[in-house]
Amino acid sequence: MATKAKSGNAILETVKTIVYALLIAGVFRTLFFQPFWIPSGSMKETLLIGDFLFVNKMAYGYSYASCPSLIVDAEDICGWAKGDNTRIWGGEPERGDVVVFRHPVSGRDYIKRLIGLPGDKVQIKDGQLYLNGTAVKVQDDGVFEEVYAEQGPQRLRPRCENGPVGEGGICEKSRQIETLPNGVSHAILNIGNQASDHTGIYTVPEGHYFFMGDNRDNSSDSRLPQSAGGVGFVPYENLIGRADRIMFSSAGRSMLFFWTWRSDRFFKGVE
């Protein structure tokens, strides 16, 4: 009898340990970090389709958008705070941060680079970014190449600057290094001349931010108003967190297909 009791106690303790571990992991995930899987190519080459990363929620504090959630959506828990454009333990994002935010209209999560701060005047002329009337420094940096094929679970195909290349061909985009006024440098890609390369002047309202994708000609971002399917200006309260590091990256249809993981992207910093 004593042996059976001891065995039962051991099983109970094991179950309790597992439950506690899961609870701690759940709290850690919802309070401090949120997983995010890159679904599209709008941030190439900084982020590729299939990159899996954790978003640092502590970077900017908490709002209705970054409210801890488990089974239900964050807005269902903290929707009462929506609309005041404030945050608890709020921190200011910096120009050049790669940020996950909640779309002001659709409620979907987006990831883009922060380009314009409150009060900034942003314009794109002939494909070049201007901030407050000054051209942002860019330097040609060769060509970004990828295979023309279906990518990710949505089976998206890349757009190519070198025209139709056929299945399995090499798809090319011009690469440049853009250096923002605060010294943050990052790669941007260009495909061709299009409407988003020639814009008016956007004046970023107080308490809002202007975002763009690094894959400039293949990104729906703040250059398009929300009424036209874009992102428009993003309120401070809609920021979820900062992307700091890629954990791993899958080139296949699922992140569970470990044989398709990219060996050069484990724990890669997001710059």
GROMACS .gro file of C-alpha atoms in nm:
model
  271
    1MET     CA    1   0.000   0.000   0.000
    2ALA     CA    2   0.283   0.238   0.090
    3THR     CA    3   0.447   0.178  -0.248
    4LYS     CA    4   0.123   0.254  -0.433
    5ALA     CA    5   0.071   0.572  -0.228
    6LYS     CA    6   0.427   0.686  -0.297
    7SER     CA    7   0.382   0.615  -0.669
    8GLY     CA    8   0.054   0.810  -0.673
    9ASN     CA    9   0.218   1.105  -0.497
   10ALA     CA   10   0.504   1.102  -0.749
   11ILE     CA   11   0.261   1.115  -1.044
   12LEU     CA   12   0.066   1.397  -0.876
   13GLU     CA   13   0.383   1.598  -0.819
   14THR     CA   14   0.487   1.548  -1.181
   15VAL     CA   15   0.148   1.672  -1.304
   16LYS     CA   16   0.166   1.973  -1.072
   17THR     CA   17   0.515   2.057  -1.196
   18ILE     CA   18   0.400   2.045  -1.558
   19VAL     CA   19   0.096   2.262  -1.482
   20TYR     CA   20   0.308   2.519  -1.297
   21ALA     CA   21   0.560   2.525  -1.581
   22LEU     CA   22   0.285   2.583  -1.837
   23LEU     CA   23   0.133   2.860  -1.625
   24ILE     CA   24   0.469   3.033  -1.586
   25ALA     CA   25   0.534   3.001  -1.959
   26GLY     CA   26   0.187   3.141  -2.033
   27VAL     CA   27   0.237   3.440  -1.805
   28PHE     CA   28   0.584   3.501  -1.951
   29ARG     CA   29   0.449   3.483  -2.306
   30THR     CA   30   0.151   3.712  -2.249
   31LEU     CA   31   0.316   3.971  -2.026
   32PHE     CA   32   0.659   4.009  -2.181
   33PHE     CA   33   0.682   3.854  -2.526
   34GLN     CA   34   0.443   3.769  -2.808
   35PRO     CA   35   0.528   3.522  -3.086
   36PHE     CA   36   0.495   3.645  -3.443
   37TRP     CA   37   0.539   3.457  -3.769
   38ILE     CA   38   0.615   3.664  -4.080
   39PRO     CA   39   0.340   3.594  -4.335
   40SER     CA   40   0.441   3.825  -4.623
   41GLY     CA   41   0.745   3.972  -4.797
   42SER     CA   42   0.687   4.341  -4.716
   43MET     CA   43   0.993   4.356  -4.487
   44LYS     CA   44   1.244   4.170  -4.707
   45GLU     CA   45   1.536   4.140  -4.674
   46THR     CA   46   1.528   4.229  -4.305
   47LEU     CA   47   1.251   3.975  -4.244
   48LEU     CA   48   1.169   3.683  -4.472
   49ILE     CA   49   0.845   3.493  -4.510
   50GLY     CA   50   0.860   3.217  -4.247
   51ASP     CA   51   1.073   3.403  -3.991
   52PHE     CA   52   0.954   3.325  -3.637
   53LEU     CA   53   1.030   3.584  -3.373
   54PHE     CA   54   0.921   3.709  -3.033
   55VAL     CA   55   0.796   4.066  -2.996
   56ASN     CA   56   0.927   4.255  -2.693
   57LYS     CA   57   0.611   4.394  -2.528
   58MET     CA   58   0.808   4.566  -2.253
   59ALA     CA   59   0.975   4.804  -2.500
   60TYR     CA   60   0.681   5.045  -2.517
   61GLY     CA   61   0.468   4.949  -2.219
   62TYR     CA   62   0.111   4.823  -2.238
   63SER     CA   63  -0.211   4.938  -2.403
   64TYR     CA   64  -0.530   4.770  -2.518
   65ALA     CA   65  -0.339   4.632  -2.820
   66SER     CA   66  -0.060   4.471  -2.617
   67CYS     CA   67  -0.280   4.368  -2.325
   68PRO     CA   68  -0.190   4.017  -2.204
   69SER     CA   69  -0.418   3.754  -2.357
   70LEU     CA   70  -0.450   3.379  -2.334
   71ILE     CA   71  -0.759   3.229  -2.494
   72VAL     CA   72  -0.944   3.547  -2.590
   73ASP     CA   73  -0.818   3.844  -2.789
   74ALA     CA   74  -0.642   4.125  -2.606
   75GLU     CA   75  -0.909   4.375  -2.714
   76ASP     CA   76  -1.181   4.161  -2.552
   77ILE     CA   77  -1.001   4.203  -2.220
   78CYS     CA   78  -0.869   4.558  -2.246
   79GLY     CA   79  -1.103   4.712  -2.502
   80TRP     CA   80  -1.225   4.952  -2.235
   81ALA     CA   81  -0.891   5.133  -2.264
   82LYS     CA   82  -0.913   5.175  -2.641
   83GLY     CA   83  -0.935   5.530  -2.768
   84ASP     CA   84  -0.739   5.720  -2.504
   85ASN     CA   85  -0.407   5.674  -2.695
   86THR     CA   86  -0.209   5.616  -2.375
   87ARG     CA   87  -0.002   5.332  -2.233
   88ILE     CA   88   0.089   5.193  -1.892
   89TRP     CA   89   0.465   5.213  -1.825
   90GLY     CA   90   0.485   5.367  -2.171
   91GLY     CA   91   0.814   5.397  -2.354
   92GLU     CA   92   0.877   5.600  -2.668
   93PRO     CA   93   0.966   5.408  -2.984
   94GLU     CA   94   1.272   5.518  -3.178
   95ARG     CA   95   1.298   5.592  -3.546
   96GLY     CA   96   1.413   5.278  -3.726
   97ASP     CA   97   1.256   5.032  -3.480
   98VAL     CA   98   1.087   4.730  -3.641
   99VAL     CA   99   0.747   4.734  -3.473
  100VAL     CA  100   0.444   4.506  -3.453
  101PHE     CA  101   0.124   4.709  -3.428
  102ARG     CA  102  -0.249   4.659  -3.455
  103HIS     CA  103  -0.410   4.803  -3.768
  104PRO     CA  104  -0.637   5.091  -3.660
  105VAL     CA  105  -0.931   4.965  -3.868
  106SER     CA  106  -0.900   4.594  -3.942
  107GLY     CA  107  -0.746   4.498  -3.607
  108ARG     CA  108  -0.490   4.273  -3.780
  109ASP     CA  109  -0.131   4.269  -3.658
  110TYR     CA  110   0.126   4.428  -3.893
  111ILE     CA  111   0.504   4.452  -3.876
  112LYS     CA  112   0.683   4.748  -4.037
  113ARG     CA  113   0.971   4.989  -3.976
  114LEU     CA  114   0.907   5.314  -3.790
  115ILE     CA  115   1.001   5.600  -4.021
  116GLY     CA  116   0.808   5.908  -3.908
  117LEU     CA  117   0.769   6.041  -3.553
  118PRO     CA  118   0.494   6.279  -3.433
  119GLY     CA  119   0.533   6.615  -3.605
  120ASP     CA  120   0.757   6.482  -3.886
  121LYS     CA  121   0.694   6.566  -4.248
  122VAL     CA  122   0.746   6.257  -4.465
  123GLN     CA  123   0.761   6.243  -4.843
  124ILE     CA  124   0.883   6.001  -5.110
  125LYS     CA  125   1.018   6.165  -5.426
  126ASP     CA  126   1.137   5.949  -5.715
  127GLY     CA  127   1.164   5.654  -5.478
  128GLN     CA  128   1.377   5.838  -5.220
  129LEU     CA  129   1.264   5.909  -4.866
  130TYR     CA  130   1.261   6.269  -4.740
  131LEU     CA  131   1.222   6.359  -4.374
  132ASN     CA  132   1.140   6.717  -4.284
  133GLY     CA  133   1.252   6.834  -4.625
  134THR     CA  134   1.589   6.655  -4.623
  135ALA     CA  135   1.672   6.351  -4.834
  136VAL     CA  136   1.761   6.047  -4.626
  137LYS     CA  137   2.103   5.906  -4.713
  138VAL     CA  138   2.100   5.594  -4.933
  139GLN     CA  139   2.385   5.394  -5.078
  140ASP     CA  140   2.361   5.134  -5.353
  141ASP     CA  141   2.441   4.788  -5.221
  142GLY     CA  142   2.410   4.541  -5.505
  143VAL     CA  143   2.120   4.308  -5.570
  144PHE     CA  144   1.893   4.094  -5.353
  145GLU     CA  145   1.831   3.754  -5.509
  146GLU     CA  146   1.575   3.485  -5.435
  147VAL     CA  147   1.424   3.191  -5.620
  148TYR     CA  148   1.101   3.263  -5.801
  149ALA     CA  149   0.873   3.009  -5.634
  150GLU     CA  150   0.580   2.983  -5.396
  151GLN     CA  151   0.667   3.102  -5.044
  152GLY     CA  152   0.505   3.035  -4.706
  153PRO     CA  153   0.160   2.894  -4.625
  154GLN     CA  154  -0.007   3.152  -4.851
  155ARG     CA  155   0.212   3.033  -5.143
  156LEU     CA  156   0.301   3.390  -5.236
  157ARG     CA  157   0.533   3.453  -5.529
  158PRO     CA  158   0.786   3.737  -5.518
  159ARG     CA  159   0.784   4.036  -5.750
  160CYS     CA  160   1.100   4.077  -5.954
  161GLU     CA  161   1.278   4.380  -6.092
  162ASN     CA  162   1.429   4.169  -6.371
  163GLY     CA  163   1.086   4.084  -6.509
  164PRO     CA  164   0.919   3.744  -6.545
  165VAL     CA  165   1.184   3.482  -6.479
  166GLY     CA  166   0.984   3.161  -6.473
  167GLU     CA  167   0.947   2.899  -6.204
  168GLY     CA  168   1.276   2.832  -6.028
  169GLY     CA  169   1.449   3.130  -6.187
  170ILE     CA  170   1.646   3.396  -5.999
  171CYS     CA  171   1.428   3.689  -5.897
  172GLU     CA  172   1.625   4.012  -5.845
  173LYS     CA  173   1.560   4.341  -5.666
  174SER     CA  174   1.792   4.639  -5.630
  175ARG     CA  175   1.927   4.675  -5.277
  176GLN     CA  176   2.023   4.997  -5.102
  177ILE     CA  177   2.137   5.083  -4.751
  178GLU     CA  178   1.924   5.360  -4.603
  179THR     CA  179   2.056   5.557  -4.304
  180LEU     CA  180   1.797   5.744  -4.098
  181PRO     CA  181   1.878   6.075  -3.922
  182ASN     CA  182   1.943   5.899  -3.589
  183GLY     CA  183   2.207   5.674  -3.749
  184VAL     CA  184   1.998   5.356  -3.788
  185SER     CA  185   2.097   5.182  -4.113
  186HIS     CA  186   1.902   4.907  -4.285
  187ALA     CA  187   1.860   4.749  -4.627
  188ILE     CA  188   1.571   4.849  -4.852
  189LEU     CA  189   1.464   4.683  -5.179
  190ASN     CA  190   1.328   4.840  -5.496
  191ILE     CA  191   1.144   4.673  -5.782
  192GLY     CA  192   1.042   4.952  -6.019
  193ASN     CA  193   0.879   5.291  -6.067
  194GLN     CA  194   0.528   5.306  -5.924
  195ALA     CA  195   0.281   5.546  -5.761
  196SER     CA  196   0.410   5.488  -5.407
  197ASP     CA  197   0.751   5.624  -5.518
  198HIS     CA  198   0.596   5.968  -5.571
  199THR     CA  199   0.386   6.103  -5.286
  200GLY     CA  200   0.272   6.426  -5.133
  201ILE     CA  201   0.391   6.542  -4.793
  202TYR     CA  202   0.255   6.351  -4.493
  203THR     CA  203   0.253   6.544  -4.164
  204VAL     CA  204   0.247   6.291  -3.880
  205PRO     CA  205  -0.011   6.393  -3.615
  206GLU     CA  206   0.074   6.413  -3.246
  207GLY     CA  207   0.052   6.073  -3.079
  208HIS     CA  208   0.083   5.888  -3.413
  209TYR     CA  209   0.357   5.722  -3.620
  210PHE     CA  210   0.440   5.663  -3.985
  211PHE     CA  211   0.551   5.314  -4.092
  212MET     CA  212   0.700   5.170  -4.410
  213GLY     CA  213   0.809   4.825  -4.523
  214ASP     CA  214   1.173   4.768  -4.619
  215ASN     CA  215   1.055   4.601  -4.942
  216ARG     CA  216   0.940   4.943  -5.052
  217ASP     CA  217   0.754   4.854  -5.371
  218ASN     CA  218   0.574   4.557  -5.217
  219SER     CA  219   0.439   4.699  -4.891
  220SER     CA  220   0.099   4.825  -4.784
  221ASP     CA  221   0.192   5.083  -4.521
  222SER     CA  222   0.144   5.443  -4.406
  223ARG     CA  223   0.182   5.576  -4.762
  224LEU     CA  224  -0.174   5.461  -4.826
  225PRO     CA  225  -0.463   5.590  -4.610
  226GLN     CA  226  -0.674   5.340  -4.420
  227SER     CA  227  -0.970   5.419  -4.646
  228ALA     CA  228  -0.768   5.291  -4.944
  229GLY     CA  229  -0.660   4.970  -4.774
  230GLY     CA  230  -0.334   5.103  -4.632
  231VAL     CA  231  -0.217   5.161  -4.277
  232GLY     CA  232  -0.223   5.540  -4.255
  233PHE     CA  233  -0.101   5.703  -3.935
  234VAL     CA  234  -0.082   5.456  -3.645
  235PRO     CA  235  -0.184   5.571  -3.294
  236TYR     CA  236   0.059   5.523  -3.004
  237GLU     CA  237  -0.187   5.289  -2.830
  238ASN     CA  238  -0.184   5.050  -3.127
  239LEU     CA  239   0.183   4.957  -3.083
  240ILE     CA  240   0.227   4.600  -2.956
  241GLY     CA  241   0.602   4.573  -2.925
  242ARG     CA  242   0.945   4.578  -3.087
  243ALA     CA  243   1.092   4.293  -3.292
  244ASP     CA  244   1.443   4.231  -3.164
  245ARG     CA  245   1.553   3.882  -3.268
  246ILE     CA  246   1.451   3.602  -3.504
  247MET     CA  247   1.435   3.268  -3.323
  248PHE     CA  248   1.430   3.050  -3.636
  249SER     CA  249   1.305   3.064  -3.992
  250SER     CA  250   1.115   2.817  -4.207
  251ALA     CA  251   1.136   2.826  -4.587
  252GLY     CA  252   0.849   2.577  -4.613
  253ARG     CA  253   0.472   2.590  -4.582
  254SER     CA  254   0.476   2.541  -4.204
  255MET     CA  255   0.712   2.635  -3.923
  256LEU     CA  256   0.679   2.272  -3.810
  257PHE     CA  257   0.863   2.153  -4.122
  258PHE     CA  258   1.200   2.160  -3.946
  259TRP     CA  259   1.381   2.023  -4.253
  260THR     CA  260   1.303   2.355  -4.428
  261TRP     CA  261   1.450   2.575  -4.152
  262ARG     CA  262   1.710   2.826  -4.273
  263SER     CA  263   2.039   2.751  -4.098
  264ASP     CA  264   2.168   3.109  -4.120
  265ARG     CA  265   1.878   3.274  -3.935
  266PHE     CA  266   1.880   3.111  -3.590
  267PHE     CA  267   1.877   3.385  -3.321
  268LYS     CA  268   1.953   3.649  -3.584
  269GLY     CA  269   1.915   4.009  -3.459
  270VAL     CA  270   1.661   4.234  -3.631
  271GLU     CA  271   1.838   4.547  -3.753
   0.00000   0.00000   0.00000
